[in-house]
């Protein structure tokens, strides 16, 4: 599965909320696959989760991008690659990724990445909840 890096933070805490019915239907499937175990190729641009999102926009002659917060998610993905010592374009097993993320995640990395997100602001996500959710996956 093609996965943008910050979705490693979204998937464990996903609880059925999303941007549209189509988004939720797709996210249900992708989250289940990633939690069961599958091959993953990390990237910093729109992925298979973004594909069903109403926030994904594409103007003529340009690459598709996230319209939220002026595509801030791309910067977030790039910073996370460094912070979590992961590589774009490399194939991982998702279970190996959950372990790596659990070992390397800190409260500072989590808050820095998720602090501006609407789901975080609604109280659906926190560092403590994230660690507990990833522990349940390993
Ligand atoms: S398009 Fe933006 S809001 Fe939608 S899933 Fe992708 S990163 Fe998230």
Short mmCIF file of N, CA, C and O and ligand atoms in Angstrom, two decimals:
data_model
loop_
_atom_site.label_atom_id
_atom_site.label_comp_id
_atom_site.label_asym_id
_atom_site.label_seq_id
_atom_site.Cartn_x
_atom_site.Cartn_y
_atom_site.Cartn_z
N UNK A 1 0.84 -1.20 0.00
CA UNK A 1 0.00 0.00 0.00
C UNK A 1 0.88 1.25 0.00
O UNK A 1 1.87 1.31 0.71
N UNK A 2 0.49 2.21 -0.81
CA UNK A 2 1.20 3.50 -0.79
C UNK A 2 0.65 4.32 0.38
O UNK A 2 -0.56 4.52 0.46
N UNK A 3 1.53 4.76 1.27
CA UNK A 3 1.07 5.44 2.48
C UNK A 3 1.89 6.69 2.76
O UNK A 3 3.12 6.62 2.84
N UNK A 4 1.21 7.83 2.93
CA UNK A 4 1.98 9.01 3.28
C UNK A 4 2.31 8.92 4.76
O UNK A 4 1.54 8.38 5.57
N UNK A 5 3.46 9.46 5.12
CA UNK A 5 4.06 9.14 6.42
C UNK A 5 3.15 9.49 7.60
O UNK A 5 3.00 8.71 8.54
N UNK A 6 2.51 10.66 7.56
CA UNK A 6 1.75 11.05 8.76
C UNK A 6 0.51 10.17 8.98
O UNK A 6 -0.04 10.17 10.07
N UNK A 7 0.13 9.39 7.97
CA UNK A 7 -0.99 8.48 8.19
C UNK A 7 -0.62 7.36 9.16
O UNK A 7 -1.50 6.69 9.70
N UNK A 8 0.68 7.20 9.42
CA UNK A 8 1.09 6.26 10.48
C UNK A 8 0.61 6.76 11.85
O UNK A 8 0.51 5.99 12.80
N UNK A 9 0.36 8.06 11.94
CA UNK A 9 -0.15 8.61 13.20
C UNK A 9 -1.67 8.58 13.24
O UNK A 9 -2.27 8.43 14.29
N UNK A 10 -2.30 8.70 12.08
CA UNK A 10 -3.77 8.72 12.02
C UNK A 10 -4.38 7.33 12.23
O UNK A 10 -5.40 7.19 12.92
N UNK A 11 -3.78 6.31 11.60
CA UNK A 11 -4.44 4.99 11.53
C UNK A 11 -4.70 4.37 12.91
O UNK A 11 -5.82 3.92 13.19
N UNK A 12 -3.72 4.31 13.83
CA UNK A 12 -4.00 3.66 15.11
C UNK A 12 -5.14 4.33 15.89
O UNK A 12 -5.86 3.67 16.63
N UNK A 13 -5.31 5.66 15.72
CA UNK A 13 -6.33 6.38 16.49
C UNK A 13 -7.64 6.55 15.72
O UNK A 13 -8.60 7.11 16.25
N UNK A 14 -7.67 6.06 14.49
CA UNK A 14 -8.88 6.21 13.67
C UNK A 14 -10.05 5.48 14.34
O UNK A 14 -9.93 4.33 14.74
N UNK A 15 -11.18 6.18 14.48
CA UNK A 15 -12.33 5.55 15.14
C UNK A 15 -13.62 5.81 14.37
O UNK A 15 -14.68 5.94 14.96
N UNK A 16 -13.49 5.93 13.03
CA UNK A 16 -14.69 6.02 12.20
C UNK A 16 -15.11 7.43 11.85
O UNK A 16 -16.14 7.62 11.20
N UNK A 17 -14.33 8.44 12.27
CA UNK A 17 -14.64 9.82 11.87
C UNK A 17 -13.85 10.15 10.61
O UNK A 17 -12.69 9.76 10.49
N UNK A 18 -14.46 10.92 9.71
CA UNK A 18 -13.74 11.26 8.48
C UNK A 18 -14.38 12.43 7.77
O UNK A 18 -15.30 13.05 8.29
N UNK A 19 -13.89 12.71 6.57
CA UNK A 19 -14.30 13.92 5.85
C UNK A 19 -15.53 13.71 4.97
O UNK A 19 -16.10 14.67 4.50
N UNK A 20 -15.91 12.45 4.74
CA UNK A 20 -17.11 12.14 3.93
C UNK A 20 -17.40 10.64 4.10
O UNK A 20 -16.54 9.89 4.61
N UNK A 21 -18.56 10.20 3.63
CA UNK A 21 -18.89 8.77 3.72
C UNK A 21 -17.89 7.93 2.92
O UNK A 21 -17.45 6.87 3.37
N UNK A 22 -17.54 8.42 1.72
CA UNK A 22 -16.59 7.68 0.87
C UNK A 22 -15.22 7.59 1.56
O UNK A 22 -14.56 6.56 1.50
N UNK A 23 -14.83 8.67 2.19
CA UNK A 23 -13.55 8.67 2.90
C UNK A 23 -13.57 7.61 4.00
O UNK A 23 -12.64 6.81 4.14
N UNK A 24 -14.64 7.60 4.80
CA UNK A 24 -14.73 6.66 5.93
C UNK A 24 -14.72 5.22 5.43
O UNK A 24 -14.04 4.36 6.01
N UNK A 25 -15.46 4.95 4.35
CA UNK A 25 -15.52 3.60 3.81
C UNK A 25 -14.11 3.12 3.40
O UNK A 25 -13.70 2.01 3.71
N UNK A 26 -13.40 3.99 2.72
CA UNK A 26 -12.04 3.65 2.27
C UNK A 26 -11.09 3.53 3.47
O UNK A 26 -10.28 2.61 3.56
N UNK A 27 -11.21 4.46 4.40
CA UNK A 27 -10.32 4.46 5.57
C UNK A 27 -10.55 3.21 6.42
O UNK A 27 -9.60 2.63 6.95
N UNK A 28 -11.82 2.76 6.54
CA UNK A 28 -12.12 1.52 7.27
C UNK A 28 -11.28 0.37 6.69
O UNK A 28 -10.66 -0.40 7.43
N UNK A 29 -11.27 0.28 5.36
CA UNK A 29 -10.55 -0.83 4.69
C UNK A 29 -9.03 -0.68 4.86
O UNK A 29 -8.34 -1.63 5.19
N UNK A 30 -8.54 0.52 4.61
CA UNK A 30 -7.08 0.73 4.67
C UNK A 30 -6.55 0.54 6.10
O UNK A 30 -5.50 -0.07 6.31
N UNK A 31 -7.28 1.06 7.07
CA UNK A 31 -6.84 0.93 8.46
C UNK A 31 -6.82 -0.54 8.87
O UNK A 31 -5.87 -1.01 9.52
N UNK A 32 -7.85 -1.29 8.46
CA UNK A 32 -7.91 -2.72 8.81
C UNK A 32 -6.72 -3.47 8.20
O UNK A 32 -6.07 -4.29 8.86
N UNK A 33 -6.41 -3.18 6.93
CA UNK A 33 -5.26 -3.83 6.26
C UNK A 33 -3.95 -3.53 6.97
O UNK A 33 -3.13 -4.41 7.21
N UNK A 34 -3.76 -2.26 7.29
CA UNK A 34 -2.50 -1.85 7.94
C UNK A 34 -2.36 -2.46 9.32
O UNK A 34 -1.25 -2.77 9.78
N UNK A 35 -3.48 -2.64 10.00
CA UNK A 35 -3.44 -3.22 11.35
C UNK A 35 -3.24 -4.73 11.31
O UNK A 35 -2.65 -5.32 12.20
N UNK A 36 -3.76 -5.37 10.25
CA UNK A 36 -3.59 -6.83 10.08
C UNK A 36 -2.18 -7.18 9.66
O UNK A 36 -1.66 -8.22 9.98
N UNK A 37 -1.56 -6.29 8.90
CA UNK A 37 -0.22 -6.54 8.37
C UNK A 37 -0.23 -6.56 6.86
O UNK A 37 -0.92 -7.39 6.26
N UNK A 38 0.53 -5.65 6.23
CA UNK A 38 0.62 -5.62 4.77
C UNK A 38 1.90 -4.89 4.39
O UNK A 38 2.55 -4.28 5.23
N UNK A 39 2.27 -4.97 3.13
CA UNK A 39 3.45 -4.26 2.63
C UNK A 39 3.10 -2.79 2.45
O UNK A 39 2.01 -2.47 1.97
N UNK A 40 4.04 -1.93 2.83
CA UNK A 40 3.79 -0.49 2.78
C UNK A 40 4.97 0.21 2.12
O UNK A 40 6.13 -0.08 2.43
N UNK A 41 4.67 1.14 1.22
CA UNK A 41 5.71 2.00 0.65
C UNK A 41 5.40 3.43 1.10
O UNK A 41 4.34 3.98 0.79
N UNK A 42 6.31 4.02 1.88
CA UNK A 42 6.07 5.35 2.44
C UNK A 42 6.32 6.44 1.40
O UNK A 42 7.22 6.33 0.57
N UNK A 43 5.55 7.52 1.49
CA UNK A 43 5.71 8.65 0.57
C UNK A 43 5.24 9.93 1.26
O UNK A 43 4.66 9.88 2.36
N UNK A 44 5.52 11.07 0.61
CA UNK A 44 5.16 12.36 1.21
C UNK A 44 4.13 13.11 0.36
O UNK A 44 3.96 14.31 0.51
N UNK A 45 3.49 12.40 -0.53
CA UNK A 45 2.44 13.01 -1.34
C UNK A 45 1.16 12.16 -1.27
O UNK A 45 1.16 11.14 -0.59
N UNK A 46 0.07 12.59 -1.92
CA UNK A 46 -1.21 11.90 -1.74
C UNK A 46 -1.14 10.38 -1.97
O UNK A 46 -0.49 9.92 -2.92
N UNK A 47 -1.81 9.65 -1.11
CA UNK A 47 -1.72 8.18 -1.11
C UNK A 47 -3.09 7.56 -1.34
O UNK A 47 -4.03 8.22 -1.79
N UNK A 48 -3.22 6.27 -0.97
CA UNK A 48 -4.47 5.56 -1.21
C UNK A 48 -5.57 5.97 -0.22
O UNK A 48 -6.74 5.68 -0.45
N UNK A 49 -5.20 6.61 0.86
CA UNK A 49 -6.21 7.15 1.78
C UNK A 49 -6.71 8.49 1.24
O UNK A 49 -7.91 8.75 1.17
N UNK A 50 -5.78 9.33 0.80
CA UNK A 50 -6.16 10.62 0.20
C UNK A 50 -7.06 10.43 -1.02
O UNK A 50 -7.89 11.30 -1.33
N UNK A 51 -6.91 9.30 -1.72
CA UNK A 51 -7.62 9.09 -2.99
C UNK A 51 -9.13 9.23 -2.84
O UNK A 51 -9.81 9.62 -3.79
N UNK A 52 -9.68 8.95 -1.65
CA UNK A 52 -11.13 9.07 -1.45
C UNK A 52 -11.49 10.28 -0.60
O UNK A 52 -12.60 10.34 -0.05
N UNK A 53 -10.59 11.22 -0.48
CA UNK A 53 -10.82 12.36 0.43
C UNK A 53 -11.29 13.59 -0.36
O UNK A 53 -10.68 13.96 -1.37
N UNK A 54 -12.34 14.26 0.12
CA UNK A 54 -12.81 15.47 -0.58
C UNK A 54 -11.83 16.64 -0.49
O UNK A 54 -11.98 17.63 -1.21
N UNK A 55 -10.82 16.53 0.37
CA UNK A 55 -9.83 17.61 0.49
C UNK A 55 -8.71 17.50 -0.54
O UNK A 55 -7.83 18.36 -0.61
N UNK A 56 -8.72 16.41 -1.31
CA UNK A 56 -7.69 16.24 -2.34
C UNK A 56 -8.11 17.04 -3.58
O UNK A 56 -9.22 16.87 -4.07
N UNK A 57 -7.24 17.92 -4.04
CA UNK A 57 -7.57 18.73 -5.21
C UNK A 57 -6.50 18.56 -6.28
O UNK A 57 -5.34 18.25 -5.97
N UNK A 58 -6.90 18.74 -7.52
CA UNK A 58 -5.93 18.69 -8.62
C UNK A 58 -6.31 19.72 -9.66
O UNK A 58 -7.41 19.67 -10.23
N UNK A 59 -5.44 20.68 -9.86
CA UNK A 59 -5.69 21.69 -10.89
C UNK A 59 -4.97 21.28 -12.17
O UNK A 59 -3.99 20.53 -12.12
N UNK A 60 -5.46 21.77 -13.29
CA UNK A 60 -4.92 21.38 -14.60
C UNK A 60 -3.40 21.56 -14.64
O UNK A 60 -2.88 22.62 -14.26
N UNK A 61 -2.73 20.52 -15.05
CA UNK A 61 -1.27 20.59 -15.21
C UNK A 61 -0.49 20.50 -13.91
O UNK A 61 0.73 20.64 -13.91
N UNK A 62 -1.18 20.30 -12.80
CA UNK A 62 -0.47 20.22 -11.50
C UNK A 62 -0.70 18.86 -10.85
O UNK A 62 -1.66 18.18 -11.16
N UNK A 63 0.19 18.52 -9.93
CA UNK A 63 0.03 17.27 -9.20
C UNK A 63 -1.09 17.44 -8.16
O UNK A 63 -1.34 18.55 -7.69
N UNK A 64 -1.76 16.33 -7.84
CA UNK A 64 -2.79 16.37 -6.81
C UNK A 64 -2.15 16.78 -5.49
O UNK A 64 -1.00 16.43 -5.21
N UNK A 65 -2.92 17.52 -4.68
CA UNK A 65 -2.38 17.94 -3.37
C UNK A 65 -3.52 18.07 -2.38
O UNK A 65 -4.70 18.19 -2.76
N UNK A 66 -3.17 18.08 -1.10
CA UNK A 66 -4.16 18.27 -0.04
C UNK A 66 -4.45 19.76 0.08
O UNK A 66 -3.53 20.57 0.17
N UNK A 67 -5.75 20.12 0.10
CA UNK A 67 -6.11 21.54 0.15
C UNK A 67 -6.16 22.08 1.58
O UNK A 67 -6.28 23.28 1.79
N UNK A 68 -6.05 21.20 2.56
CA UNK A 68 -6.12 21.67 3.95
C UNK A 68 -4.84 22.38 4.35
O UNK A 68 -3.75 21.89 4.10
N UNK A 69 -5.00 23.53 5.00
CA UNK A 69 -3.85 24.23 5.59
C UNK A 69 -2.72 24.40 4.56
O UNK A 69 -1.55 24.20 4.87
N UNK A 70 -3.10 24.75 3.35
CA UNK A 70 -2.15 24.98 2.24
C UNK A 70 -1.13 23.84 2.10
O UNK A 70 0.07 24.04 2.02
N UNK A 71 -1.64 22.62 2.14
CA UNK A 71 -0.82 21.41 1.94
C UNK A 71 0.27 21.28 3.01
O UNK A 71 1.34 20.71 2.76
N UNK A 72 -0.01 21.78 4.21
CA UNK A 72 0.95 21.67 5.31
C UNK A 72 1.33 20.21 5.59
O UNK A 72 2.42 19.92 6.09
N UNK A 73 0.42 19.30 5.25
CA UNK A 73 0.68 17.88 5.51
C UNK A 73 1.96 17.38 4.84
O UNK A 73 2.60 16.47 5.34
N UNK A 74 2.31 17.99 3.72
CA UNK A 74 3.54 17.52 3.05
C UNK A 74 4.77 17.81 3.91
O UNK A 74 5.66 16.97 4.06
N UNK A 75 4.81 19.00 4.50
CA UNK A 75 5.91 19.36 5.40
C UNK A 75 5.91 18.41 6.60
O UNK A 75 6.95 17.94 7.06
N UNK A 76 4.70 18.11 7.07
CA UNK A 76 4.55 17.20 8.20
C UNK A 76 5.13 15.83 7.86
O UNK A 76 5.87 15.23 8.64
N UNK A 77 4.81 15.32 6.67
CA UNK A 77 5.33 14.02 6.23
C UNK A 77 6.87 14.04 6.17
O UNK A 77 7.52 13.10 6.62
N UNK A 78 7.41 15.11 5.62
CA UNK A 78 8.88 15.19 5.45
C UNK A 78 9.56 15.24 6.82
O UNK A 78 10.57 14.57 7.04
N UNK A 79 8.99 16.02 7.74
CA UNK A 79 9.60 16.11 9.09
C UNK A 79 9.52 14.77 9.82
O UNK A 79 10.44 14.38 10.53
N UNK A 80 8.41 14.07 9.61
CA UNK A 80 8.25 12.78 10.30
C UNK A 80 9.23 11.73 9.80
O UNK A 80 9.71 10.89 10.58
N UNK A 81 9.53 11.78 8.50
CA UNK A 81 10.51 10.82 7.96
C UNK A 81 11.82 10.92 8.74
O UNK A 81 12.40 9.92 9.15
N UNK A 82 12.26 12.16 8.96
CA UNK A 82 13.51 12.39 9.69
C UNK A 82 13.35 12.01 11.15
O UNK A 82 14.16 11.27 11.71
N UNK A 83 12.28 12.50 11.78
CA UNK A 83 12.10 12.29 13.22
C UNK A 83 11.98 10.80 13.56
O UNK A 83 12.48 10.35 14.59
N UNK A 84 11.33 10.04 12.68
CA UNK A 84 11.10 8.61 12.97
C UNK A 84 12.12 7.70 12.27
O UNK A 84 12.01 6.49 12.32
N UNK A 85 13.12 8.34 11.63
CA UNK A 85 14.21 7.59 10.97
C UNK A 85 13.65 6.57 9.97
O UNK A 85 14.02 5.40 9.99
N UNK A 86 12.75 7.06 9.11
CA UNK A 86 12.16 6.19 8.08
C UNK A 86 12.55 6.72 6.70
O UNK A 86 13.02 7.85 6.59
N UNK A 87 12.34 5.89 5.68
CA UNK A 87 12.75 6.28 4.32
C UNK A 87 11.57 6.24 3.36
O UNK A 87 10.84 5.25 3.31
N UNK A 88 11.43 7.30 2.59
CA UNK A 88 10.41 7.31 1.53
C UNK A 88 10.87 6.38 0.41
O UNK A 88 12.07 6.25 0.15
N UNK A 89 9.91 5.69 -0.20
CA UNK A 89 10.22 4.83 -1.35
C UNK A 89 10.70 3.44 -0.97
O UNK A 89 10.85 2.59 -1.84
N UNK A 90 10.92 3.19 0.32
CA UNK A 90 11.37 1.87 0.75
C UNK A 90 10.15 1.03 1.15
O UNK A 90 9.20 1.56 1.70
N UNK A 91 10.21 -0.27 0.89
CA UNK A 91 9.08 -1.13 1.27
C UNK A 91 9.27 -1.63 2.70
O UNK A 91 10.34 -2.12 3.06
N UNK A 92 8.23 -1.49 3.49
CA UNK A 92 8.21 -1.98 4.87
C UNK A 92 7.05 -2.94 5.03
O UNK A 92 6.07 -2.88 4.29
N UNK A 93 7.13 -3.74 6.10
CA UNK A 93 5.97 -4.49 6.54
C UNK A 93 5.27 -3.60 7.58
O UNK A 93 5.94 -3.00 8.43
N UNK A 94 3.95 -3.49 7.52
CA UNK A 94 3.27 -2.55 8.42
C UNK A 94 3.51 -2.90 9.90
O UNK A 94 3.63 -2.00 10.74
N UNK A 95 3.64 -4.20 10.22
CA UNK A 95 3.85 -4.57 11.62
C UNK A 95 5.24 -4.11 12.10
O UNK A 95 5.41 -3.71 13.25
N UNK A 96 6.20 -4.15 11.18
CA UNK A 96 7.55 -3.66 11.47
C UNK A 96 7.49 -2.13 11.70
O UNK A 96 8.16 -1.58 12.58
N UNK A 97 6.64 -1.46 10.92
CA UNK A 97 6.50 -0.01 11.07
C UNK A 97 5.88 0.36 12.41
O UNK A 97 6.30 1.32 13.06
N UNK A 98 4.86 -0.41 12.84
CA UNK A 98 4.25 -0.08 14.15
C UNK A 98 5.28 -0.20 15.27
O UNK A 98 5.30 0.60 16.19
N UNK A 99 6.14 -1.20 15.16
CA UNK A 99 7.16 -1.38 16.20
C UNK A 99 8.17 -0.22 16.16
O UNK A 99 8.52 0.36 17.19
N UNK A 100 8.61 0.14 14.94
CA UNK A 100 9.59 1.23 14.81
C UNK A 100 9.00 2.54 15.32
O UNK A 100 9.66 3.30 16.04
N UNK A 101 7.76 2.79 14.97
CA UNK A 101 7.11 4.04 15.37
C UNK A 101 6.95 4.06 16.90
O UNK A 101 7.17 5.09 17.55
N UNK A 102 6.59 2.93 17.47
CA UNK A 102 6.43 2.87 18.94
C UNK A 102 7.75 3.15 19.63
O UNK A 102 7.80 3.85 20.65
N UNK A 103 8.84 2.61 19.10
CA UNK A 103 10.15 2.79 19.73
C UNK A 103 10.66 4.23 19.61
O UNK A 103 11.39 4.71 20.46
N UNK A 104 10.28 4.91 18.51
CA UNK A 104 10.89 6.23 18.23
C UNK A 104 9.98 7.41 18.53
O UNK A 104 10.44 8.55 18.58
N UNK A 105 8.70 7.18 18.68
CA UNK A 105 7.77 8.29 18.90
C UNK A 105 8.00 8.94 20.26
O UNK A 105 8.24 8.25 21.26
N UNK A 106 7.96 10.27 20.29
CA UNK A 106 8.01 11.01 21.55
C UNK A 106 6.81 11.95 21.58
O UNK A 106 6.19 12.21 20.54
N UNK A 107 6.55 12.48 22.76
CA UNK A 107 5.43 13.42 22.88
C UNK A 107 5.69 14.65 21.99
O UNK A 107 4.78 15.17 21.34
N UNK A 108 6.94 15.07 21.93
CA UNK A 108 7.29 16.25 21.12
C UNK A 108 7.03 15.99 19.63
O UNK A 108 6.46 16.83 18.93
N UNK A 109 7.42 14.81 19.15
CA UNK A 109 7.18 14.48 17.73
C UNK A 109 5.67 14.44 17.47
O UNK A 109 5.17 14.99 16.49
N UNK A 110 4.94 13.78 18.37
CA UNK A 110 3.50 13.63 18.17
C UNK A 110 2.80 14.99 18.15
O UNK A 110 2.03 15.30 17.24
N UNK A 111 3.08 15.82 19.16
CA UNK A 111 2.41 17.13 19.25
C UNK A 111 2.82 18.01 18.07
O UNK A 111 2.01 18.74 17.51
N UNK A 112 4.09 17.94 17.68
CA UNK A 112 4.58 18.76 16.57
C UNK A 112 3.87 18.39 15.27
O UNK A 112 3.61 19.24 14.42
N UNK A 113 3.54 17.13 15.12
CA UNK A 113 2.91 16.68 13.89
C UNK A 113 1.40 16.87 13.91
O UNK A 113 0.80 17.26 12.92
N UNK A 114 0.78 16.58 15.04
CA UNK A 114 -0.69 16.53 15.10
C UNK A 114 -1.34 17.78 15.71
O UNK A 114 -2.56 17.91 15.64
N UNK A 115 -0.55 18.68 16.27
CA UNK A 115 -1.10 19.80 17.03
C UNK A 115 -2.06 20.71 16.28
O UNK A 115 -2.92 21.32 16.88
N UNK A 116 -1.92 20.79 14.94
CA UNK A 116 -2.79 21.69 14.17
C UNK A 116 -3.97 20.96 13.53
O UNK A 116 -4.78 21.59 12.85
N UNK A 117 -4.06 19.66 13.74
CA UNK A 117 -5.09 18.87 13.05
C UNK A 117 -6.45 19.02 13.74
O UNK A 117 -6.54 19.09 14.96
N UNK A 118 -7.50 19.03 12.91
CA UNK A 118 -8.85 19.23 13.46
C UNK A 118 -9.25 18.11 14.42
O UNK A 118 -9.93 18.34 15.42
N UNK A 119 -8.82 16.88 14.17
CA UNK A 119 -9.22 15.75 15.03
C UNK A 119 -8.52 15.86 16.38
O UNK A 119 -9.11 15.54 17.42
N UNK A 120 -7.29 16.36 16.37
CA UNK A 120 -6.57 16.59 17.61
C UNK A 120 -7.28 17.67 18.43
O UNK A 120 -7.50 17.53 19.63
N UNK A 121 -7.66 18.75 17.73
CA UNK A 121 -8.30 19.87 18.42
C UNK A 121 -9.66 19.46 18.98
O UNK A 121 -10.13 20.00 19.97
N UNK A 122 -10.31 18.47 18.34
CA UNK A 122 -11.59 17.98 18.85
C UNK A 122 -11.41 17.03 20.03
O UNK A 122 -12.37 16.57 20.62
N UNK A 123 -10.15 16.72 20.35
CA UNK A 123 -9.89 15.86 21.52
C UNK A 123 -9.91 14.38 21.21
O UNK A 123 -9.89 13.55 22.12
N UNK A 124 -9.95 14.01 19.90
CA UNK A 124 -10.00 12.59 19.55
C UNK A 124 -8.62 11.92 19.68
O UNK A 124 -8.53 10.70 19.77
N UNK A 125 -7.56 12.73 19.64
CA UNK A 125 -6.20 12.17 19.61
C UNK A 125 -5.34 12.80 20.71
O UNK A 125 -5.51 13.97 21.03
N UNK A 126 -4.40 12.01 21.23
CA UNK A 126 -3.39 12.52 22.17
C UNK A 126 -2.21 11.57 22.11
O UNK A 126 -2.34 10.43 21.62
N UNK A 127 -1.08 12.02 22.59
CA UNK A 127 0.11 11.17 22.62
C UNK A 127 -0.17 9.89 23.41
O UNK A 127 0.15 8.79 22.98
N UNK A 128 -0.79 10.05 24.57
CA UNK A 128 -1.05 8.88 25.44
C UNK A 128 -1.97 7.87 24.74
O UNK A 128 -1.73 6.66 24.77
N UNK A 129 -3.01 8.38 24.09
CA UNK A 129 -3.93 7.47 23.37
C UNK A 129 -3.20 6.79 22.23
O UNK A 129 -3.45 5.62 21.92
N UNK A 130 -2.31 7.52 21.56
CA UNK A 130 -1.57 6.96 20.43
C UNK A 130 -0.69 5.79 20.88
O UNK A 130 -0.71 4.72 20.27
N UNK A 131 0.07 6.02 21.93
CA UNK A 131 0.97 4.96 22.42
C UNK A 131 0.16 3.72 22.81
O UNK A 131 0.53 2.58 22.48
N UNK A 132 -0.96 3.94 23.50
CA UNK A 132 -1.79 2.79 23.90
C UNK A 132 -2.32 2.06 22.66
O UNK A 132 -2.35 0.82 22.61
N UNK A 133 -2.72 2.82 21.63
CA UNK A 133 -3.27 2.19 20.43
C UNK A 133 -2.19 1.42 19.67
O UNK A 133 -2.46 0.32 19.15
N UNK A 134 -0.97 1.95 19.60
CA UNK A 134 0.09 1.23 18.88
C UNK A 134 0.51 0.00 19.68
O UNK A 134 0.79 -1.06 19.10
N UNK A 135 0.55 0.12 20.99
CA UNK A 135 0.88 -1.04 21.82
C UNK A 135 -0.10 -2.19 21.56
O UNK A 135 0.27 -3.36 21.57
N UNK A 136 -1.35 -1.84 21.32
CA UNK A 136 -2.36 -2.87 21.09
C UNK A 136 -2.17 -3.54 19.72
O UNK A 136 -2.70 -4.63 19.48
N UNK A 137 -1.40 -2.91 18.81
CA UNK A 137 -1.21 -3.47 17.46
C UNK A 137 0.00 -4.38 17.36
O UNK A 137 0.08 -5.21 16.47
N UNK A 138 1.00 -4.17 18.20
CA UNK A 138 2.29 -4.84 18.01
C UNK A 138 2.18 -6.35 18.17
O UNK A 138 1.40 -6.83 18.96
S1 LIG B 1 -6.14 14.79 1.25
FE1 LIG B 1 -5.38 15.81 3.10
S2 LIG B 1 -7.07 15.66 4.60
FE2 LIG B 1 -7.45 14.17 2.95
S3 LIG B 1 -6.55 12.24 3.71
FE3 LIG B 1 -5.00 13.25 2.42
S4 LIG B 1 -3.76 14.42 3.87
FE4 LIG B 1 -5.68 13.90 4.93
#
